[in-house]
Short mmCIF file of C-alpha atoms in Angstrom, two decimals:
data_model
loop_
_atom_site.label_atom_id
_atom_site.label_comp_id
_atom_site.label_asym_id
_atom_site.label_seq_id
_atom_site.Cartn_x
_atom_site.Cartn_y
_atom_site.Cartn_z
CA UNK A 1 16.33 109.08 92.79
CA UNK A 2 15.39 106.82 89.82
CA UNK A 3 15.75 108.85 87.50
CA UNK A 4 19.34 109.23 88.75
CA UNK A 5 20.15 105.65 89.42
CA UNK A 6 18.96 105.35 85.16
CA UNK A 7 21.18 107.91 84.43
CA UNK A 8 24.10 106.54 85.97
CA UNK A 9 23.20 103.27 84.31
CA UNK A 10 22.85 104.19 80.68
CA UNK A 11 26.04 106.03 80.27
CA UNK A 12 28.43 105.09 78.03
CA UNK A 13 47.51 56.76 66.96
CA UNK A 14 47.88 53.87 68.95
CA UNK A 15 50.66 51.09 68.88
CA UNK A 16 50.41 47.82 67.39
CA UNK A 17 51.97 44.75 69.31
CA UNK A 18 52.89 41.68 67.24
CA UNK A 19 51.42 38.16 68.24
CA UNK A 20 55.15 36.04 68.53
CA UNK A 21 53.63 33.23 69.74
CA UNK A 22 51.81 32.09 66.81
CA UNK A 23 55.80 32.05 64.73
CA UNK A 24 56.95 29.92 67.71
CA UNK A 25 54.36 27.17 67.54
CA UNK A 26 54.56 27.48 63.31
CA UNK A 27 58.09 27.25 62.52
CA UNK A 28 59.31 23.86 60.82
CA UNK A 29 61.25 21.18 62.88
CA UNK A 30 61.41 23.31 65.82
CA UNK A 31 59.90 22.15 69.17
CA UNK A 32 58.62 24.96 71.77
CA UNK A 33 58.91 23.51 75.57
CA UNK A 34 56.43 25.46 77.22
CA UNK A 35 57.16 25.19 81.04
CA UNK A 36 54.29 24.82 83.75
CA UNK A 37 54.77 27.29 86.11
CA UNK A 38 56.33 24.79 89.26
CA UNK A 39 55.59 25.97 93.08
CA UNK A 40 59.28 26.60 93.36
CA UNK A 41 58.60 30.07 90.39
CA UNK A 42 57.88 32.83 92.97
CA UNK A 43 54.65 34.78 92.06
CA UNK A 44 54.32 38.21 91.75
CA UNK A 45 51.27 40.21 93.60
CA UNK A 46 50.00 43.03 91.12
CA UNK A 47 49.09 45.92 93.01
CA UNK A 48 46.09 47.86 91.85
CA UNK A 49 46.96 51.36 90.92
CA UNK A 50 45.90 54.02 93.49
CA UNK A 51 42.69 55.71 92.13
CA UNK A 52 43.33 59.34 90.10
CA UNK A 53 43.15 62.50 91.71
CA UNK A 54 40.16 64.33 90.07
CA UNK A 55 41.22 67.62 88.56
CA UNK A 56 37.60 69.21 88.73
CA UNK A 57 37.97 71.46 91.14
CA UNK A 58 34.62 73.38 90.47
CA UNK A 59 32.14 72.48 92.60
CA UNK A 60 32.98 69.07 93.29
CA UNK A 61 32.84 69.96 97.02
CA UNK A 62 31.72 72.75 99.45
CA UNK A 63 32.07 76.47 97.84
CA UNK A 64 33.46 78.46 100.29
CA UNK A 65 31.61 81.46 100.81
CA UNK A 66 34.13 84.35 99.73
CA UNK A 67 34.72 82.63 96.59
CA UNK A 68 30.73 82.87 95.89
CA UNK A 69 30.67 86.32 96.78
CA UNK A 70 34.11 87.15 94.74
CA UNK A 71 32.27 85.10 91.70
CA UNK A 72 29.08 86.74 92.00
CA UNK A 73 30.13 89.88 92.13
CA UNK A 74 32.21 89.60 88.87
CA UNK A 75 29.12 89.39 87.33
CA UNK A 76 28.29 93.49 87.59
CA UNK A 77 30.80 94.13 85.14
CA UNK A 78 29.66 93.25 82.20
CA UNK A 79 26.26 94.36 83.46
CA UNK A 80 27.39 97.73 84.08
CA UNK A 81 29.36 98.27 81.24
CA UNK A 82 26.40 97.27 78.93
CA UNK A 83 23.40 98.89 80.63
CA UNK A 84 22.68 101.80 78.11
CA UNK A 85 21.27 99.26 76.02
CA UNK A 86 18.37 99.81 77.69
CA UNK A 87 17.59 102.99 77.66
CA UNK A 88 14.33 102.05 75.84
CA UNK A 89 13.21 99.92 77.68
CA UNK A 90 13.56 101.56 80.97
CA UNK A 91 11.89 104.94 79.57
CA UNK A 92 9.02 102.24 78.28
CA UNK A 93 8.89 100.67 82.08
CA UNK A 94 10.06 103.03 84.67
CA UNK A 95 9.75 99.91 87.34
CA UNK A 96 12.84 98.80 86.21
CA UNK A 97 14.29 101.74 87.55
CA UNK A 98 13.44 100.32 91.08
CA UNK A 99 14.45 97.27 90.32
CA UNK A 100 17.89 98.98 89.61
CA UNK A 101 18.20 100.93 92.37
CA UNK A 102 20.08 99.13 94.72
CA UNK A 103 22.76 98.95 92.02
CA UNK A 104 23.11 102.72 92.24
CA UNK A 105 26.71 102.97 94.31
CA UNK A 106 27.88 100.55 91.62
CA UNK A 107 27.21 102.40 88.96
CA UNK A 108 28.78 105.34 90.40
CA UNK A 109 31.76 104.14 90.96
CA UNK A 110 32.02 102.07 87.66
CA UNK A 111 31.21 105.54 86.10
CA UNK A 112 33.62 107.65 88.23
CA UNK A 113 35.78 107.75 85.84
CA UNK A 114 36.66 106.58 81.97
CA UNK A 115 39.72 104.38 82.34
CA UNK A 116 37.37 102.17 85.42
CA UNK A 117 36.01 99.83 83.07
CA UNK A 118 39.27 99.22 81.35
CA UNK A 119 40.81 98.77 84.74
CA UNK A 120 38.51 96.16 85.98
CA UNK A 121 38.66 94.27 82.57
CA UNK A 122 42.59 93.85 83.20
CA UNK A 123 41.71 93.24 87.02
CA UNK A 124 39.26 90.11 86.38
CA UNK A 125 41.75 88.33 83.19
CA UNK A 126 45.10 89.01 84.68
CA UNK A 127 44.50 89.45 88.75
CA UNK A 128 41.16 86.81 88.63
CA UNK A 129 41.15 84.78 85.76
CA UNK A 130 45.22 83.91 85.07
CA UNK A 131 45.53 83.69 89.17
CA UNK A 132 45.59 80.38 89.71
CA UNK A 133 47.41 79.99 92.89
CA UNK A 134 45.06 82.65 95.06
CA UNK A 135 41.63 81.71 93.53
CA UNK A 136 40.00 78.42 92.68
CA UNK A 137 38.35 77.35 89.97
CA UNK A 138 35.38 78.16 90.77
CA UNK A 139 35.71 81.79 90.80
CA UNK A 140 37.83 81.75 87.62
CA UNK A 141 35.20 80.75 85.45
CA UNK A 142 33.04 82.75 86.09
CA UNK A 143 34.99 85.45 86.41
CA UNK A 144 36.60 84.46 82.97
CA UNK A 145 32.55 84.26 81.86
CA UNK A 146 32.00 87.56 82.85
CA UNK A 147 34.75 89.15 81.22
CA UNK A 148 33.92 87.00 77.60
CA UNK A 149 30.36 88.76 77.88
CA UNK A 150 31.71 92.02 78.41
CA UNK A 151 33.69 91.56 75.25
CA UNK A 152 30.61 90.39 73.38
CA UNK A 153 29.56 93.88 73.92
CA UNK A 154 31.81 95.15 71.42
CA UNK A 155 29.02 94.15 68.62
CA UNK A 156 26.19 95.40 69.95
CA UNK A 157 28.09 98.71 70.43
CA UNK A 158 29.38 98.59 66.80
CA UNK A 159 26.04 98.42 66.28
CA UNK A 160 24.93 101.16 67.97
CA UNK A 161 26.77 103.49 66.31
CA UNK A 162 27.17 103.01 62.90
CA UNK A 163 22.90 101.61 62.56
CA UNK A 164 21.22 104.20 64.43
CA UNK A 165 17.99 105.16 62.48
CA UNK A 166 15.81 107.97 63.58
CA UNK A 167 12.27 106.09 62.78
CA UNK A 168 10.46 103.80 60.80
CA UNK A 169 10.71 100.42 61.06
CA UNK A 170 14.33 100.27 61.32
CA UNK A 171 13.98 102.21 64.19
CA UNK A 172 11.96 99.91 65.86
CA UNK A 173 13.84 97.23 64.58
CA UNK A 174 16.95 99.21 66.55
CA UNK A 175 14.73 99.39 69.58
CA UNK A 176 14.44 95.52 69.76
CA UNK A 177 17.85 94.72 69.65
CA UNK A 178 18.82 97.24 72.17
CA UNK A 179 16.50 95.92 74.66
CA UNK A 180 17.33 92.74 73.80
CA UNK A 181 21.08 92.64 74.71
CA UNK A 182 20.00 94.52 77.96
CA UNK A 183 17.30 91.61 79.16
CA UNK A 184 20.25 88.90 78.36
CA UNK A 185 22.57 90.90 80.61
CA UNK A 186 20.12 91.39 82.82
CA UNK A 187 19.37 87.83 83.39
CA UNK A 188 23.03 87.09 83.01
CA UNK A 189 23.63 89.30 85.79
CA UNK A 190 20.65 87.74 88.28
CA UNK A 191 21.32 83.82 87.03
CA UNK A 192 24.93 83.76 87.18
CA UNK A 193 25.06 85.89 90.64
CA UNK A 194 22.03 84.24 92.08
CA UNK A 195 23.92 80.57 91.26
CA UNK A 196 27.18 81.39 92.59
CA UNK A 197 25.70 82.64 95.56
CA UNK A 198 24.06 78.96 96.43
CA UNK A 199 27.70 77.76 95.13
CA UNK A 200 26.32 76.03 91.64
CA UNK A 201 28.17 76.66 88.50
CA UNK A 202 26.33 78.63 86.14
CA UNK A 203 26.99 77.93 82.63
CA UNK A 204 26.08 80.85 80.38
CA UNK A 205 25.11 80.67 76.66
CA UNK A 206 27.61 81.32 74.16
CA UNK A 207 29.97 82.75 76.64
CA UNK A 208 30.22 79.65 78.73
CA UNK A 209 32.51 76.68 76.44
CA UNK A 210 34.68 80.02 75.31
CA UNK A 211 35.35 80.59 79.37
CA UNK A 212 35.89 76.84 79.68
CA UNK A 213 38.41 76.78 77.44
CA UNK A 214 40.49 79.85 78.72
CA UNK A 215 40.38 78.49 82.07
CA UNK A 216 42.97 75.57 83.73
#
C-alpha cells in the first residue's frame, strides 16, 4: 500500500489654495470691514461623517466553516501536482510514505487522467479566484496562493529536465534541490491547510504579495 500511495504521488499631486486674506488686509487705501458674527447669523451644525466601511473582508470576522474547508483544500493542488520532486527523498525515508497515505484517493483522482491538473488550474483562477460574488475573500486568496505556487512549479520542472545528471556531485547537487521544492510544498500544503482550517490567513513566501495583488 505505500509503495502504491508513492507511486501515485511521484507521477508526472496635491492642490495648492491661495491665502486671499493677506491681499485684503495689504492693499493701499482700502478698508476691510470684517463683521462679528451677530446672534441674528444662523449657525450651521457640522455633522461628523459616518465612519468608512472597511473593505478587508479576510478574516476580519468569523470564517465560516465551508469557506475553511473550500480554502484548505485548494491547497492539494499544487501539492499534488509537484510531488515527484520527491522521489528521493521518499526512497531515502520510506515513513513519509505513511505520512502520505491518507492522501492516496487524492492522488488518484488528480492522476486519473492528463488534462485533471489543467482542469483544476482553470477551476481555482476562473471558478475560485475571479468569483467574487459566490466566494469571499478569504477563500480567494488562498485559493489564488495555491494556484501562484503551482505555477512556480514550472522552474523546478524546467529544471528537471534539461539538468538531470547521472552522478557526481551534480547529482547530488540535483538531489538537494528536488527534495527541497518537495519539503516547501510539503509544508505549504500542512501550514496553509492547517491555518485555514482554524480560519487564520496564511501568508506564504514568495507566493503570498503576488496572490495579494491578483485578488479584489
Amino acid at each position: 500500500m505505500a509503495s502504491a500511495v508513492s507511486l501515485l504521488l511521484l507521477s508526472p499631486p496635491r492642490h495648492l489654495h491661495r491665502d486671499v486674506t493677506s491681499r485684503l488686509l495689504s492693499t493701499p487705501h482700502r478698508r476691510v470691514l470684517l463683521a462679528a458674527p451677530t446672534s441674528a447669523t444662523p449657525r450651521r451644525l457640522l455633522a461628523a461623517p459616518p465612519p468608512r466601511a472597511s473593505n478587508n473582508n479576510d478574516n476580519s470576522g468569523a470564517v465560516e466553516a465551508p469557506d475553511r474547508l473550500v480554502a484548505a483544500v485548494a491547497y492539494l493542488y499544487p501539492f499534488l501536482d509537484g510531488a515527484h520532486h520527491g522521489r528521493f527523498l521518499l526512497a531515502q525515508f520510506p515513513f513519509f510514505n505513511a505520512l502520505l497515505r491518507p492522501l492516496g484517493p487524492a492522488a488518484r483522482l488528480f492522476h486519473s487522467s492528463p488534462l485533471t491538473p489543467f482542469l483544476l488550474f482553470l477551476t481555482l483562477y476562473f471558478a475560485v479566484v475571479r468569483n467574487q460574488q459566490a466566494f469571499s475573500r478569504f477563500v480567494r486568496f488562498n485559493a489564488m496562493q495555491a494556484v501562484v505556487l503551482d505555477v512556480l512549479l514550472i522552474f523546478p520542472d524546467l529544471l528537471a529536465q534539461s539538468f538531470a545528471p547521472s552522478g557526481g556531485v551534480g547529482f547530488e547537487v540535483f538531489q538537494s534541490m528536488e527534495s527541497t521544492v518537495f519539503l516547501f510544498l510539503l509544508v505549504s500544503l500542512v501550514y496553509g491547510s492547517g491555518a485555514c482550517l482554524l480560519g487564520k490567513t496564511p501568508r506564504l513566501p514568495i507566493v503570498a504579495d503576488a496572490a495579494e495583488r491578483q485578488v479584489m
